[in-house]
PDB file of C-alpha atoms in Angstrom:
ATOM      1  CA  MET A  26     155.310  89.884  92.147  1.00  0.00           C
ATOM      2  CA  ALA A  27     155.557  93.074  90.094  1.00  0.00           C
ATOM      3  CA  LYS A  28     152.543  92.055  88.030  1.00  0.00           C
ATOM      4  CA  GLY A  29     150.362  92.019  91.106  1.00  0.00           C
ATOM      5  CA  HIS A  30     151.254  95.488  92.288  1.00  0.00           C
ATOM      6  CA  THR A  31     148.273  97.075  90.507  1.00  0.00           C
ATOM      7  CA  CYS A  32     145.936  95.163  92.826  1.00  0.00           C
ATOM      8  CA  TYR A  33     147.425  96.853  95.877  1.00  0.00           C
ATOM      9  CA  PRO A  34     147.404 100.660  95.577  1.00  0.00           C
ATOM     10  CA  LEU A  35     149.368 101.020  98.844  1.00  0.00           C
ATOM     11  CA  LEU A  36     152.354  99.072  97.500  1.00  0.00           C
ATOM     12  CA  GLY A  37     155.187 100.756  95.649  1.00  0.00           C
ATOM     13  CA  GLU A  38     157.436  99.314  92.980  1.00  0.00           C
ATOM     14  CA  LYS A  39     159.509  97.456  95.560  1.00  0.00           C
ATOM     15  CA  GLY A  40     156.470  95.764  97.073  1.00  0.00           C
ATOM     16  CA  ILE A  41     156.388  97.941 100.184  1.00  0.00           C
ATOM     17  CA  TRP A  42     154.226 100.882 101.117  1.00  0.00           C
ATOM     18  CA  ASP A  43     155.396 104.026  99.347  1.00  0.00           C
ATOM     19  CA  MET A  44     153.872 107.210 100.793  1.00  0.00           C
ATOM     20  CA  GLN A  45     154.828 109.439  97.873  1.00  0.00           C
ATOM     21  CA  GLU A  46     153.544 107.027  95.255  1.00  0.00           C
ATOM     22  CA  TRP A  47     150.312 106.543  97.199  1.00  0.00           C
ATOM     23  CA  LEU A  48     149.763 110.305  97.404  1.00  0.00           C
ATOM     24  CA  GLU A  49     150.396 110.667  93.685  1.00  0.00           C
ATOM     25  CA  LYS A  50     147.900 107.931  92.835  1.00  0.00           C
ATOM     26  CA  THR A  51     145.328 109.347  95.229  1.00  0.00           C
ATOM     27  CA  GLY A  52     145.763 112.839  93.786  1.00  0.00           C
ATOM     28  CA  SER A  53     145.373 111.504  90.279  1.00  0.00           C
ATOM     29  CA  LEU A  54     142.203 109.613  91.201  1.00  0.00           C
ATOM     30  CA  PHE A  55     140.814 112.692  92.957  1.00  0.00           C
ATOM     31  CA  GLU A  56     141.521 114.867  89.929  1.00  0.00           C
ATOM     32  CA  ARG A  57     139.790 112.419  87.576  1.00  0.00           C
ATOM     33  CA  ALA A  58     136.802 111.906  89.873  1.00  0.00           C
ATOM     34  CA  PHE A  59     136.146 115.528  90.882  1.00  0.00           C
ATOM     35  CA  ILE A  60     138.139 118.083  88.889  1.00  0.00           C
ATOM     36  CA  SER A  61     138.261 116.896  85.264  1.00  0.00           C
ATOM     37  CA  GLY A  62     135.312 118.137  83.258  1.00  0.00           C
ATOM     38  CA  ASP A  63     133.987 120.003  86.318  1.00  0.00           C
ATOM     39  CA  ARG A  64     132.662 116.715  87.655  1.00  0.00           C
ATOM     40  CA  TRP A  65     132.301 118.229  91.114  1.00  0.00           C
ATOM     41  CA  LYS A  66     129.252 120.070  89.772  1.00  0.00           C
ATOM     42  CA  LEU A  67     127.587 116.726  89.039  1.00  0.00           C
ATOM     43  CA  TYR A  68     127.929 115.713  92.684  1.00  0.00           C
ATOM     44  CA  PHE A  69     126.238 118.897  93.855  1.00  0.00           C
ATOM     45  CA  GLU A  70     123.474 118.487  91.291  1.00  0.00           C
ATOM     46  CA  GLY A  71     122.923 114.955  92.553  1.00  0.00           C
ATOM     47  CA  LEU A  72     122.976 116.193  96.140  1.00  0.00           C
ATOM     48  CA  GLY A  73     120.339 118.766  95.212  1.00  0.00           C
ATOM     49  CA  VAL A  74     118.038 116.006  93.940  1.00  0.00           C
ATOM     50  CA  THR A  75     118.644 113.991  97.110  1.00  0.00           C
ATOM     51  CA  ILE A  76     117.820 116.903  99.414  1.00  0.00           C
ATOM     52  CA  GLU A  77     114.799 117.945  97.345  1.00  0.00           C
ATOM     53  CA  ILE A  78     113.250 114.473  97.534  1.00  0.00           C
ATOM     54  CA  ALA A  79     114.049 114.042 101.236  1.00  0.00           C
ATOM     55  CA  PHE A  80     112.705 117.496 102.167  1.00  0.00           C
ATOM     56  CA  PHE A  81     109.336 117.236 100.435  1.00  0.00           C
ATOM     57  CA  ALA A  82     108.944 113.567 101.386  1.00  0.00           C
ATOM     58  CA  ALA A  83     109.545 114.524 105.032  1.00  0.00           C
ATOM     59  CA  ILE A  84     106.816 117.179 104.870  1.00  0.00           C
ATOM     60  CA  LEU A  85     104.400 114.738 103.234  1.00  0.00           C
ATOM     61  CA  GLY A  86     105.335 112.045 105.745  1.00  0.00           C
ATOM     62  CA  LEU A  87     104.715 114.424 108.647  1.00  0.00           C
ATOM     63  CA  ILE A  88     101.254 115.318 107.329  1.00  0.00           C
ATOM     64  CA  ILE A  89     100.303 111.697 106.647  1.00  0.00           C
ATOM     65  CA  GLY A  90     101.819 110.483 109.914  1.00  0.00           C
ATOM     66  CA  THR A  91      99.929 113.026 112.023  1.00  0.00           C
ATOM     67  CA  ILE A  92      96.612 112.155 110.382  1.00  0.00           C
ATOM     68  CA  VAL A  93      97.225 108.409 110.694  1.00  0.00           C
ATOM     69  CA  ALA A  94      98.302 108.765 114.351  1.00  0.00           C
ATOM     70  CA  LEU A  95      95.060 110.580 115.202  1.00  0.00           C
ATOM     71  CA  MET A  96      93.073 107.964 113.277  1.00  0.00           C
ATOM     72  CA  LYS A  97      94.788 105.130 115.139  1.00  0.00           C
ATOM     73  CA  MET A  98      93.933 106.665 118.499  1.00  0.00           C
ATOM     74  CA  THR A  99      90.198 106.910 117.806  1.00  0.00           C
ATOM     75  CA  THR A 100      87.991 104.590 119.810  1.00  0.00           C
ATOM     76  CA  THR A 101      84.282 104.112 120.335  1.00  0.00           C
ATOM     77  CA  ARG A 102      82.586 104.931 123.610  1.00  0.00           C
ATOM     78  CA  SER A 103      82.934 101.296 124.618  1.00  0.00           C
ATOM     79  CA  GLY A 104      86.708 101.499 124.089  1.00  0.00           C
ATOM     80  CA  LYS A 105      86.838  99.452 120.881  1.00  0.00           C
ATOM     81  CA  LYS A 106      88.838 100.505 117.836  1.00  0.00           C
ATOM     82  CA  THR A 107      86.975 102.422 115.164  1.00  0.00           C
ATOM     83  CA  ILE A 108      87.089 101.638 111.447  1.00  0.00           C
ATOM     84  CA  ARG A 109      89.497 104.565 111.040  1.00  0.00           C
ATOM     85  CA  ALA A 110      91.808 103.052 113.640  1.00  0.00           C
ATOM     86  CA  ARG A 111      91.760  99.694 111.843  1.00  0.00           C
ATOM     87  CA  ILE A 112      92.562 101.371 108.515  1.00  0.00           C
ATOM     88  CA  ALA A 113      95.463 103.210 110.162  1.00  0.00           C
ATOM     89  CA  ASN A 114      96.771  99.956 111.644  1.00  0.00           C
ATOM     90  CA  ALA A 115      96.569  98.216 108.267  1.00  0.00           C
ATOM     91  CA  TYR A 116      98.422 101.069 106.564  1.00  0.00           C
ATOM     92  CA  ILE A 117     101.215 101.033 109.153  1.00  0.00           C
ATOM     93  CA  ASP A 118     101.560  97.247 109.032  1.00  0.00           C
ATOM     94  CA  ILE A 119     101.730  97.127 105.220  1.00  0.00           C
ATOM     95  CA  ILE A 120     104.202  99.991 104.844  1.00  0.00           C
ATOM     96  CA  ARG A 121     106.481  98.862 107.668  1.00  0.00           C
ATOM     97  CA  GLY A 122     106.306  95.253 106.502  1.00  0.00           C
ATOM     98  CA  THR A 123     107.529  95.809 102.934  1.00  0.00           C
ATOM     99  CA  PRO A 124     110.901  97.116 101.642  1.00  0.00           C
ATOM    100  CA  SER A 125     111.001 100.770 100.605  1.00  0.00           C
ATOM    101  CA  VAL A 126     112.647  99.854  97.283  1.00  0.00           C
ATOM    102  CA  LEU A 127     109.648  97.677  96.378  1.00  0.00           C
ATOM    103  CA  GLN A 128     107.273 100.468  97.331  1.00  0.00           C
ATOM    104  CA  LEU A 129     109.223 102.821  95.059  1.00  0.00           C
ATOM    105  CA  LEU A 130     109.072 100.359  92.141  1.00  0.00           C
ATOM    106  CA  ILE A 131     105.350  99.743  92.669  1.00  0.00           C
ATOM    107  CA  MET A 132     104.733 103.491  92.698  1.00  0.00           C
ATOM    108  CA  TRP A 133     106.812 103.967  89.503  1.00  0.00           C
ATOM    109  CA  PHE A 134     105.681 100.998  87.417  1.00  0.00           C
ATOM    110  CA  ILE A 135     102.093 100.499  88.643  1.00  0.00           C
ATOM    111  CA  VAL A 136     100.462 103.294  90.656  1.00  0.00           C
ATOM    112  CA  MET A 137     102.047 106.240  88.782  1.00  0.00           C
ATOM    113  CA  LYS A 138     102.764 104.423  85.539  1.00  0.00           C
ATOM    114  CA  SER A 139     101.581 107.293  83.338  1.00  0.00           C
ATOM    115  CA  CYS A 140     103.625 109.874  85.269  1.00  0.00           C
ATOM    116  CA  LYS A 141     107.217 110.329  84.131  1.00  0.00           C
ATOM    117  CA  ASN A 142     108.121 112.865  86.807  1.00  0.00           C
ATOM    118  CA  GLY A 143     110.594 110.805  88.815  1.00  0.00           C
ATOM    119  CA  VAL A 144     110.939 113.376  91.594  1.00  0.00           C
ATOM    120  CA  LEU A 145     107.174 113.431  92.180  1.00  0.00           C
ATOM    121  CA  VAL A 146     107.002 109.636  92.230  1.00  0.00           C
ATOM    122  CA  ALA A 147     109.926 109.437  94.661  1.00  0.00           C
ATOM    123  CA  VAL A 148     108.440 112.096  96.961  1.00  0.00           C
ATOM    124  CA  LEU A 149     105.094 110.275  97.066  1.00  0.00           C
ATOM    125  CA  SER A 150     106.724 106.903  97.660  1.00  0.00           C
ATOM    126  CA  PHE A 151     109.082 108.051 100.412  1.00  0.00           C
ATOM    127  CA  GLY A 152     106.443 110.322 101.936  1.00  0.00           C
ATOM    128  CA  ILE A 153     103.977 107.457 102.252  1.00  0.00           C
ATOM    129  CA  ASN A 154     106.733 105.233 103.621  1.00  0.00           C
ATOM    130  CA  SER A 155     107.853 107.822 106.153  1.00  0.00           C
ATOM    131  CA  GLY A 156     104.257 108.499 107.200  1.00  0.00           C
ATOM    132  CA  ALA A 157     103.960 105.029 108.741  1.00  0.00           C
ATOM    133  CA  TYR A 158     106.964 105.640 110.999  1.00  0.00           C
ATOM    134  CA  VAL A 159     106.012 109.225 111.784  1.00  0.00           C
ATOM    135  CA  ALA A 160     102.537 108.019 112.820  1.00  0.00           C
ATOM    136  CA  GLU A 161     104.036 105.890 115.586  1.00  0.00           C
ATOM    137  CA  ILE A 162     106.316 108.751 116.656  1.00  0.00           C
ATOM    138  CA  VAL A 163     103.413 111.211 116.849  1.00  0.00           C
ATOM    139  CA  ARG A 164     101.185 108.705 118.647  1.00  0.00           C
ATOM    140  CA  ALA A 165     103.893 108.035 121.228  1.00  0.00           C
ATOM    141  CA  GLY A 166     104.399 111.782 121.697  1.00  0.00           C
ATOM    142  CA  ILE A 167     100.693 112.354 122.296  1.00  0.00           C
ATOM    143  CA  LEU A 168     100.468 109.461 124.748  1.00  0.00           C
ATOM    144  CA  ALA A 169     103.450 110.892 126.643  1.00  0.00           C
ATOM    145  CA  VAL A 170     101.400 113.971 127.554  1.00  0.00           C
ATOM    146  CA  ASP A 171      99.903 113.601 131.009  1.00  0.00           C
ATOM    147  CA  LYS A 172      96.248 112.580 130.977  1.00  0.00           C
ATOM    148  CA  GLY A 173      95.556 115.343 133.452  1.00  0.00           C
ATOM    149  CA  GLN A 174      96.076 117.856 130.643  1.00  0.00           C
ATOM    150  CA  THR A 175      93.191 116.306 128.715  1.00  0.00           C
ATOM    151  CA  GLU A 176      90.988 116.242 131.799  1.00  0.00           C
ATOM    152  CA  ALA A 177      91.819 119.876 132.506  1.00  0.00           C
ATOM    153  CA  GLY A 178      90.851 120.853 128.975  1.00  0.00           C
ATOM    154  CA  ARG A 179      87.565 118.999 129.163  1.00  0.00           C
ATOM    155  CA  SER A 180      86.779 120.558 132.551  1.00  0.00           C
ATOM    156  CA  LEU A 181      87.189 123.988 130.960  1.00  0.00           C
ATOM    157  CA  GLY A 182      84.436 123.139 128.505  1.00  0.00           C
ATOM    158  CA  LEU A 183      86.581 122.278 125.517  1.00  0.00           C
ATOM    159  CA  SER A 184      85.498 119.466 123.236  1.00  0.00           C
ATOM    160  CA  LYS A 185      87.670 116.390 122.737  1.00  0.00           C
ATOM    161  CA  THR A 186      88.924 117.746 119.410  1.00  0.00           C
ATOM    162  CA  GLN A 187      89.615 121.213 120.801  1.00  0.00           C
ATOM    163  CA  THR A 188      91.496 119.725 123.751  1.00  0.00           C
ATOM    164  CA  MET A 189      93.641 117.690 121.369  1.00  0.00           C
ATOM    165  CA  ILE A 190      94.394 120.647 119.082  1.00  0.00           C
ATOM    166  CA  TYR A 191      94.962 123.405 121.638  1.00  0.00           C
ATOM    167  CA  ILE A 192      96.370 121.545 124.645  1.00  0.00           C
ATOM    168  CA  VAL A 193      97.706 118.067 123.879  1.00  0.00           C
ATOM    169  CA  ILE A 194      99.330 118.477 120.448  1.00  0.00           C
ATOM    170  CA  PRO A 195     101.336 121.653 121.341  1.00  0.00           C
ATOM    171  CA  GLN A 196     102.844 119.776 124.299  1.00  0.00           C
ATOM    172  CA  ALA A 197     103.410 116.646 122.212  1.00  0.00           C
ATOM    173  CA  ILE A 198     105.443 118.627 119.683  1.00  0.00           C
ATOM    174  CA  LYS A 199     108.319 118.825 122.167  1.00  0.00           C
ATOM    175  CA  ASN A 200     108.310 115.051 122.473  1.00  0.00           C
ATOM    176  CA  VAL A 201     108.222 114.319 118.748  1.00  0.00           C
ATOM    177  CA  LEU A 202     110.647 116.895 117.319  1.00  0.00           C
ATOM    178  CA  PRO A 203     113.901 114.972 118.057  1.00  0.00           C
ATOM    179  CA  PRO A 204     112.676 111.600 116.689  1.00  0.00           C
ATOM    180  CA  ILE A 205     111.127 113.379 113.696  1.00  0.00           C
ATOM    181  CA  GLY A 206     114.541 114.853 112.990  1.00  0.00           C
ATOM    182  CA  ASN A 207     116.098 111.395 113.180  1.00  0.00           C
ATOM    183  CA  GLU A 208     113.461 110.138 110.762  1.00  0.00           C
ATOM    184  CA  PHE A 209     114.497 112.851 108.308  1.00  0.00           C
ATOM    185  CA  ILE A 210     118.113 111.665 108.546  1.00  0.00           C
ATOM    186  CA  VAL A 211     117.025 108.099 107.820  1.00  0.00           C
ATOM    187  CA  LEU A 212     114.904 109.352 104.935  1.00  0.00           C
ATOM    188  CA  LEU A 213     117.849 111.273 103.491  1.00  0.00           C
ATOM    189  CA  LYS A 214     119.904 108.077 103.358  1.00  0.00           C
ATOM    190  CA  GLU A 215     117.053 105.969 102.004  1.00  0.00           C
ATOM    191  CA  THR A 216     116.766 108.194  98.931  1.00  0.00           C
ATOM    192  CA  ALA A 217     119.940 106.518  97.651  1.00  0.00           C
ATOM    193  CA  ILE A 218     117.685 103.967  95.912  1.00  0.00           C
ATOM    194  CA  VAL A 219     115.988 106.498  93.593  1.00  0.00           C
ATOM    195  CA  GLY A 220     118.338 105.423  90.827  1.00  0.00           C
ATOM    196  CA  TYR A 221     115.886 102.562  90.273  1.00  0.00           C
ATOM    197  CA  VAL A 222     113.469 105.089  88.745  1.00  0.00           C
ATOM    198  CA  SER A 223     116.140 106.786  86.623  1.00  0.00           C
ATOM    199  CA  LEU A 224     116.738 109.730  88.934  1.00  0.00           C
ATOM    200  CA  THR A 225     120.288 111.036  89.106  1.00  0.00           C
ATOM    201  CA  ASP A 226     120.788 111.575  92.807  1.00  0.00           C
ATOM    202  CA  LEU A 227     124.107 111.669  94.656  1.00  0.00           C
ATOM    203  CA  THR A 228     124.575 107.890  94.718  1.00  0.00           C
ATOM    204  CA  ARG A 229     123.700 107.432  91.047  1.00  0.00           C
ATOM    205  CA  THR A 230     126.028 110.296  90.147  1.00  0.00           C
ATOM    206  CA  ALA A 231     128.897 108.525  91.909  1.00  0.00           C
ATOM    207  CA  ASN A 232     128.106 105.304  90.040  1.00  0.00           C
ATOM    208  CA  GLN A 233     127.983 107.096  86.696  1.00  0.00           C
ATOM    209  CA  ILE A 234     131.328 108.806  87.267  1.00  0.00           C
ATOM    210  CA  SER A 235     132.819 105.476  88.378  1.00  0.00           C
ATOM    211  CA  SER A 236     131.838 103.946  85.055  1.00  0.00           C
ATOM    212  CA  ARG A 237     133.304 106.896  83.135  1.00  0.00           C
ATOM    213  CA  ILE A 238     136.730 106.820  84.778  1.00  0.00           C
ATOM    214  CA  TYR A 239     136.774 103.042  85.322  1.00  0.00           C
ATOM    215  CA  GLU A 240     137.596 103.562  88.994  1.00  0.00           C
ATOM    216  CA  PRO A 241     134.900 103.212  91.689  1.00  0.00           C
ATOM    217  CA  PHE A 242     136.982 104.001  94.776  1.00  0.00           C
ATOM    218  CA  MET A 243     137.202 107.782  94.722  1.00  0.00           C
ATOM    219  CA  PRO A 244     133.660 108.596  93.434  1.00  0.00           C
ATOM    220  CA  LEU A 245     132.007 106.277  95.957  1.00  0.00           C
ATOM    221  CA  ILE A 246     134.170 107.460  98.842  1.00  0.00           C
ATOM    222  CA  GLY A 247     133.483 111.049  97.803  1.00  0.00           C
ATOM    223  CA  ALA A 248     129.720 110.458  97.822  1.00  0.00           C
ATOM    224  CA  ALA A 249     129.998 108.771 101.222  1.00  0.00           C
ATOM    225  CA  VAL A 250     131.891 111.770 102.614  1.00  0.00           C
ATOM    226  CA  ILE A 251     129.238 114.174 101.298  1.00  0.00           C
ATOM    227  CA  TYR A 252     126.463 112.099 102.896  1.00  0.00           C
ATOM    228  CA  PHE A 253     128.415 111.974 106.156  1.00  0.00           C
ATOM    229  CA  VAL A 254     128.994 115.734 106.267  1.00  0.00           C
ATOM    230  CA  ILE A 255     125.342 116.570 105.571  1.00  0.00           C
ATOM    231  CA  ILE A 256     124.081 114.075 108.145  1.00  0.00           C
ATOM    232  CA  LYS A 257     126.663 115.209 110.701  1.00  0.00           C
ATOM    233  CA  ILE A 258     125.475 118.801 110.339  1.00  0.00           C
ATOM    234  CA  LEU A 259     121.865 117.686 110.806  1.00  0.00           C
ATOM    235  CA  THR A 260     122.849 115.628 113.853  1.00  0.00           C
ATOM    236  CA  ILE A 261     124.567 118.624 115.463  1.00  0.00           C
ATOM    237  CA  LEU A 262     121.500 120.791 114.839  1.00  0.00           C
ATOM    238  CA  LEU A 263     119.249 118.102 116.345  1.00  0.00           C
ATOM    239  CA  ASP A 264     121.460 117.865 119.425  1.00  0.00           C
ATOM    240  CA  LYS A 265     121.218 121.630 119.920  1.00  0.00           C
ATOM    241  CA  LEU A 266     117.441 121.438 119.521  1.00  0.00           C
ATOM    242  CA  GLU A 267     117.182 118.677 122.119  1.00  0.00           C
ATOM    243  CA  ARG A 268     119.281 120.657 124.609  1.00  0.00           C
ATOM    244  CA  ARG A 269     117.054 123.706 124.163  1.00  0.00           C
ATOM    245  CA  LEU A 270     113.948 121.613 124.689  1.00  0.00           C
ATOM    246  CA  ARG A 271     115.410 120.088 127.852  1.00  0.00           C
ATOM    247  CA  LYS A 272     116.286 123.574 129.165  1.00  0.00           C
ATOM    248  CA  GLY A 273     112.692 124.632 128.526  1.00  0.00           C
ATOM    249  CA  ASP A 274     111.406 121.655 130.527  1.00  0.00           C
ATOM    250  CA  ASN A 275     113.681 122.454 133.487  1.00  0.00           C
ATOM    251  CA  ARG A 276     112.413 126.013 133.892  1.00  0.00           C
TER     252      ARG A 276
END
């Protein structure tokens, strides 16, 4: 039975759980995964790449999503969908119907084949992907605004575009901010696949350190904890934002 002890890190030499031995092994693994060679710096460098991609992709996704949402809502005087609306529908269907990892690979190997800037490729890929989801969020937020607001704007002499820009969209922002924040959280986690285009993000950093120390447990758990902490902070901030928005609605 002694030969099998190495497969069970919680077992001591006598085949039972040994707290002291477990702590010693855990401390040793932690030291190798984070302290030796200042490896903790590699995690923060990887985290920086992750946040950079997620941040700029979120901005791009918000811009694309807003434009696509407005395109999708355009209709002719007879109530039929315009060509712009059909293009928007096709874009949303294609992006939402294909895996984000395939979109990233297509962007890297085909669309941006001559570009070797992995961060730029990742931002474009994730931004376009996020735009399809943001478009539906923005559209739902605009539709949630009472139609009377549009009628009031038109009765004041504003054009359809002016009514949308100055009356409807400012009110829709309150409706879309919380789900947009959730989309950013999802985007932050999705960036874990950028290793496919040779970018050293947080997840790839953990994998590389695992291969160096021949022990995947501590690096992967460490990366998971970092992701959790960042996302938990964002979740708390989003909750505070939602409470403020609800207070504003109750006044």
